[in-house]
Amino acid sequence: MTDVWVNGASMMPTGRHYNVNIDEMAARVLDEALRDAGNPQLDALFVASATSEQAEKQQLLGAYIASRLGLDKIATYRVENADGSGGAAIMAAAMAVRSGLYNCVAVVGADKPNDVLSNQQQDIYSTATDTVYERYFGVTPAAQAAIMAKLYLNKYEYKYEDLALWPVLMHKNGANNPYAYMRKQAKIEDVLESELVSDPLRLYDVGPMADGAAALVLCRNRGFAKIVGMWTSTSSRPFNMREDYDVLYSAREAAERAYAMAGITPRDVAVAEVHDSYSIFGVLAAEALGLAPRGQLLASLKAGADIKVNLSGGLKSRGNIMGATGVYQAVEVLWQLLGKAPFKRADGNIGVLHSMGGVDRTSTIVVFAI
Amino acid sequence: MTDVWVNGASMMPTGRHYNVNIDEMAARVLDEALRDAGNPQLDALFVASATSEQAEKQQLLGAYIASRLGLDKIATYRVENADGSGGAAIMAAAMAVRSGLYNCVAVVGADKPNDVLSNQQQDIYSTATDTVYERYFGVTPAAQAAIMAKLYLNKYEYKYEDLALWPVLMHKNGANNPYAYMRKQAKIEDVLESELVSDPLRLYDVGPMADGAAALVLCRNRGFAKIVGMWTSTSSRPFNMREDYDVLYSAREAAERAYAMAGITPRDVAVAEVHDSYSIFGVLAAEALGLAPRGQLLASLKAGADIKVNLSGGLKSRGNIMGATGVYQAVEVLWQLLGKAPFKRADGNIGVLHSMGGVDRTSTIVVFAI
């Protein structure tokens, strides 16, 4: 495929940013990413946000971000794929560059779930499920994740203690990431003793919702990294009609297509950031990306294997920045490939992100190379 | 530019569709558009909706539309630019085809503003304004439209009775359009005697919000029409810092760029559909598209000129289908070019749509040719 180059990247620490509006957070990281890119002429802005409408009561977010920076006459678009908005926006932006219409575009992910109370956050989060066939009947993302966790653990003969290795690893990874929301180590006892959310999943299996913004500048001209493969796939299967509950169809399909486009195999992947809004999704996503055989990721963790997944701390520790998460993942993967602080340089030149919307409803895979 | 072909188009009558869900409306028109296109393999679906989140409490709408039709593994994206979502989604979809990643994509616009009460509709509509600098202070779209109308009428020495010619024309055009919401003629007295909304604008100056869905299928392979020019432009000027109040900057810029891309001048435009959510915007949009000199459109109407703008009836008569409006406009322009019922064949082969988000914050212009 025609490469799309990354010329700039920026992110702000995740947290509870009560003192700054969503458009100002977005403008700040966009400004930084543009400076990182050498201040190119920007043709378009793609905004990824899952909370701007329901939490901020703001449509047309791109127009107001552009206003803050005086970016007149550029095109602006918001791309919403629920918590998978970030990956979808990167995909749409990269296609726009490939189309030849634009030389340089930016992707900004921005969300402030903490602008609303946690019951309202859950309300918003659940609007990523099928309103008619799931949400009205109380089938929450947590319940769906719990069902998938139970069936996975049972099928591959694991105990819950094995799944608990995921949040322990995430907290280990995130503890040293100054951009992370939950910067602390966690022992397996912390996980096992935490509140039960939806059997078997406990509080430590859930990525906490954090505020944040991250930005990328994508251009036709040479930058410090390039997008060599990308794909979005949506699973049409309703949850109750799935053939298997231990696989993320959308992630597997998108990964196969993106790898084929990039001409790589999973063995070429030096680092990956996956959407572990619940720890079981982290496990299933890593397997869908081919980073472990199906059913074997927890066995690898138990054997102490050094998996290069979610070195940021993932959604568990870095935080779930809703629709902005995919843009955070992009910056993390890029900085890992480059060895830019706070990340160590990856042992390879290929990094991958997995951005998921809903419970395996849509996934975008983006393959970066330096 | 590389042409993007239109292979299928469909729309349903606008109205109050209490008996069908938004995803089912969307699936219905998508199915019809796919049949119109000869049922090609669909690679991606771009959804335009401005009410799905706030009125329907549904994110990820594309995934659930795909589910209803069993369209497995396709990519889905929702594009939100408030009431300009339709044009923005067509633009994003056409760029995706041009990028070479997809052969055939669909754009579906779907909105159901009547699923909420009219005060809630106005709440949602006002989220297209700048939350921090406008909405919090009660600066509504109606107020902004009224200011622009007053200044326009004053500057060009018109009376309100002159502006009232716009809704009269729209009702005349829409009366014979079976897809329109308000299918009745209106006399100038009806307009002048209608309720004052925001001085000088009256009830007949406001496009009523209607439910509806429309769809397009865009492909690389030859279809019945093609997109020969398109552009999106966003004005960064806050309302209180505009240089002029009698021009739609975003529409003018987008039209100039789209015409240049298509190699046409305004004289080549046989038909146009513009975003007249308030009648003053219809006047300003027609002028921004170069269909009349600045300040002269109402003079043309007074002189009885046959302007080929909003033969559908526009937002006033066909209805304001919020984010879906731009997709309706596309189908209307195409059917006018083709002479497909209920529309008469246009006297020319070039048609244009103008899709606007917010009050002149962002506009998309698409130029179709048969």
Tab-separated table of C-alpha atoms in Angstrom, chain A residues 1-2 21 23-24 43 46 49-54 56-64 66-68 70-83 87-89 91-92 94-102 124-136 230-238 253 257 261 322 357-359 361-362 364, chain B residues 1-2 21 23-24 43 46 49-54 56-64 66-68 70-83 87-89 91-92 94-102 124-136 230-238 253 257 261 322 357-359 361-362 364:
chain	number	residue	atom	x	y	z
A	1	MET	CA	0.000	0.000	0.000
A	2	THR	CA	0.976	3.644	-0.386
A	21	ASN	CA	-12.350	21.796	28.780
A	23	ASP	CA	-11.717	21.279	23.301
A	24	GLU	CA	-8.814	22.941	25.128
A	43	ASP	CA	-5.556	20.293	5.629
A	46	PHE	CA	-10.222	14.020	12.367
A	49	SER	CA	-14.351	11.142	20.868
A	50	ALA	CA	-16.922	8.903	22.522
A	51	THR	CA	-18.092	11.309	25.216
A	52	SER	CA	-18.250	14.694	23.472
A	53	GLU	CA	-21.949	14.449	22.715
A	54	GLN	CA	-23.348	12.629	25.721
A	56	GLU	CA	-20.023	17.354	27.086
A	57	LYS	CA	-23.169	18.103	25.052
A	58	GLN	CA	-20.886	19.191	22.224
A	59	GLN	CA	-21.333	18.185	18.614
A	60	LEU	CA	-19.001	19.390	15.854
A	61	LEU	CA	-16.049	19.141	18.249
A	62	GLY	CA	-13.542	19.450	15.406
A	63	ALA	CA	-14.817	22.914	14.491
A	64	TYR	CA	-14.309	24.206	18.025
A	66	ALA	CA	-9.937	24.378	15.102
A	67	SER	CA	-11.332	27.638	16.498
A	68	ARG	CA	-9.110	27.454	19.585
A	70	GLY	CA	-7.263	29.625	14.676
A	71	LEU	CA	-6.990	26.853	12.094
A	72	ASP	CA	-9.214	28.486	9.500
A	73	LYS	CA	-10.639	26.718	6.443
A	74	ILE	CA	-9.354	23.251	7.314
A	75	ALA	CA	-11.769	20.349	7.032
A	76	THR	CA	-12.975	18.846	10.291
A	77	TYR	CA	-14.714	15.539	10.893
A	78	ARG	CA	-15.624	13.656	14.046
A	79	VAL	CA	-15.444	9.885	13.789
A	80	GLU	CA	-17.407	7.940	16.408
A	81	ASN	CA	-17.105	4.198	16.868
A	82	ALA	CA	-17.789	4.256	20.630
A	83	ASP	CA	-14.611	3.265	22.543
A	87	GLY	CA	-8.640	3.539	15.661
A	88	ALA	CA	-11.515	4.395	13.315
A	89	ALA	CA	-10.430	8.041	13.156
A	91	MET	CA	-8.100	4.782	9.626
A	92	ALA	CA	-10.352	7.488	8.133
A	94	ALA	CA	-4.990	7.745	6.741
A	95	MET	CA	-7.421	6.936	3.921
A	96	ALA	CA	-7.947	10.668	3.423
A	97	VAL	CA	-4.184	11.167	2.980
A	98	ARG	CA	-3.983	8.170	0.643
A	99	SER	CA	-6.875	9.608	-1.376
A	100	GLY	CA	-4.582	12.403	-2.514
A	101	LEU	CA	-6.959	15.136	-1.364
A	102	TYR	CA	-4.887	16.144	1.621
A	124	ILE	CA	-22.819	6.328	28.164
A	125	TYR	CA	-20.540	3.295	27.997
A	126	SER	CA	-23.530	0.978	27.604
A	127	THR	CA	-24.748	2.931	24.554
A	128	ALA	CA	-22.002	1.049	22.691
A	129	THR	CA	-24.143	-2.074	23.053
A	130	ASP	CA	-27.114	-2.727	20.769
A	131	THR	CA	-29.836	-0.487	22.203
A	132	VAL	CA	-32.736	-2.580	20.939
A	133	TYR	CA	-31.405	-6.085	21.495
A	134	GLU	CA	-28.995	-5.626	24.410
A	135	ARG	CA	-29.129	-2.343	26.330
A	136	TYR	CA	-32.883	-2.282	26.930
A	230	MET	CA	-4.416	-0.956	8.577
A	231	TRP	CA	-7.886	-2.448	8.530
A	232	THR	CA	-11.245	-2.059	10.247
A	233	SER	CA	-13.607	-4.987	10.609
A	234	THR	CA	-17.054	-5.117	12.183
A	235	SER	CA	-18.620	-8.298	13.436
A	236	SER	CA	-22.301	-8.553	12.531
A	237	ARG	CA	-22.939	-11.372	14.991
A	238	PRO	CA	-25.295	-10.459	17.836
A	253	GLU	CA	-10.147	-10.302	10.847
A	257	ARG	CA	-5.987	-7.990	6.712
A	261	MET	CA	-1.227	-5.319	3.747
A	322	MET	CA	-12.922	6.021	25.789
A	357	GLY	CA	-15.611	-0.465	19.823
A	358	GLY	CA	-18.199	-2.261	21.940
A	359	VAL	CA	-17.770	-5.909	22.842
A	361	ARG	CA	-18.409	-5.217	17.455
A	362	THR	CA	-15.700	-3.346	15.573
A	364	THR	CA	-9.250	-1.369	13.879
B	1	MET	CA	-9.477	14.119	-9.516
B	2	THR	CA	-10.053	10.377	-9.712
B	21	ASN	CA	-36.156	2.060	14.913
B	23	ASP	CA	-31.153	1.159	12.705
B	24	GLU	CA	-34.065	-0.487	10.888
B	43	ASP	CA	-16.447	-3.047	1.913
B	46	PHE	CA	-20.189	5.328	6.638
B	49	SER	CA	-26.336	10.758	12.150
B	50	ALA	CA	-26.675	13.710	14.478
B	51	THR	CA	-29.238	12.233	16.869
B	52	SER	CA	-28.126	8.624	17.326
B	53	GLU	CA	-26.220	9.314	20.532
B	54	GLN	CA	-28.289	11.979	22.221
B	56	GLU	CA	-31.407	7.213	20.579
B	57	LYS	CA	-28.650	6.559	23.127
B	58	GLN	CA	-26.911	4.483	20.470
B	59	GLN	CA	-23.211	4.689	19.688
B	60	LEU	CA	-21.587	2.507	17.039
B	61	LEU	CA	-24.709	2.788	14.878
B	62	GLY	CA	-22.886	1.391	11.836
B	63	ALA	CA	-22.233	-1.916	13.578
B	64	TYR	CA	-25.897	-2.415	14.365
B	66	ALA	CA	-24.594	-4.007	9.531
B	67	SER	CA	-26.012	-6.558	11.960
B	68	ARG	CA	-29.566	-6.054	10.702
B	70	GLY	CA	-25.913	-9.585	8.151
B	71	LEU	CA	-23.127	-7.582	6.528
B	72	ASP	CA	-20.266	-9.376	8.284
B	73	LYS	CA	-16.665	-8.141	8.354
B	74	ILE	CA	-17.289	-4.840	6.603
B	75	ALA	CA	-15.796	-1.719	8.103
B	76	THR	CA	-18.208	0.684	9.780
B	77	TYR	CA	-17.648	4.295	10.785
B	78	ARG	CA	-19.986	6.972	12.057
B	79	VAL	CA	-19.160	10.499	10.949
B	80	GLU	CA	-20.658	13.303	13.033
B	81	ASN	CA	-20.544	16.951	12.023
B	82	ALA	CA	-23.852	17.887	13.693
B	83	ASP	CA	-26.465	18.735	11.039
B	87	GLY	CA	-21.967	15.857	3.644
B	88	ALA	CA	-19.018	14.974	5.883
B	89	ALA	CA	-19.840	11.264	5.671
B	91	MET	CA	-16.726	13.169	1.787
B	92	ALA	CA	-15.077	10.605	4.104
B	94	ALA	CA	-15.516	9.122	-1.222
B	95	MET	CA	-11.979	9.652	0.092
B	96	ALA	CA	-11.979	6.048	1.308
B	97	VAL	CA	-12.832	4.840	-2.206
B	98	ARG	CA	-10.206	7.131	-3.727
B	99	SER	CA	-7.654	5.773	-1.246
B	100	GLY	CA	-7.796	2.437	-3.051
B	101	LEU	CA	-8.592	0.495	0.111
B	102	TYR	CA	-12.210	-0.124	-0.775
B	124	ILE	CA	-29.641	18.493	20.930
B	125	TYR	CA	-29.687	20.976	18.059
B	126	SER	CA	-27.995	23.608	20.211
B	127	THR	CA	-25.079	21.250	20.965
B	128	ALA	CA	-23.897	22.147	17.463
B	129	THR	CA	-23.035	25.585	18.840
B	130	ASP	CA	-19.860	26.187	20.834
B	131	THR	CA	-20.719	24.832	24.289
B	132	VAL	CA	-18.273	27.034	26.166
B	133	TYR	CA	-18.601	30.297	24.268
B	134	GLU	CA	-22.162	30.123	22.919
B	135	ARG	CA	-24.453	27.441	24.323
B	136	TYR	CA	-23.839	28.162	28.007
B	230	MET	CA	-15.920	17.800	-3.275
B	231	TRP	CA	-14.551	19.809	-0.397
B	232	THR	CA	-15.147	20.400	3.286
B	233	SER	CA	-14.234	23.682	4.922
B	234	THR	CA	-14.592	24.769	8.534
B	235	SER	CA	-14.725	28.368	9.618
B	236	SER	CA	-12.662	29.007	12.738
B	237	ARG	CA	-14.292	32.388	13.350
B	238	PRO	CA	-16.359	32.582	16.544
B	253	GLU	CA	-14.639	28.237	0.533
B	257	ARG	CA	-12.486	24.346	-3.958
B	261	MET	CA	-11.682	20.301	-8.583
B	322	MET	CA	-30.493	16.552	10.974
B	357	GLY	CA	-22.970	21.826	10.347
B	358	GLY	CA	-23.824	24.470	12.942
B	359	VAL	CA	-24.183	28.108	11.942
B	361	ARG	CA	-19.047	26.301	11.229
B	362	THR	CA	-18.497	23.630	8.603
B	364	THR	CA	-19.293	20.244	2.585
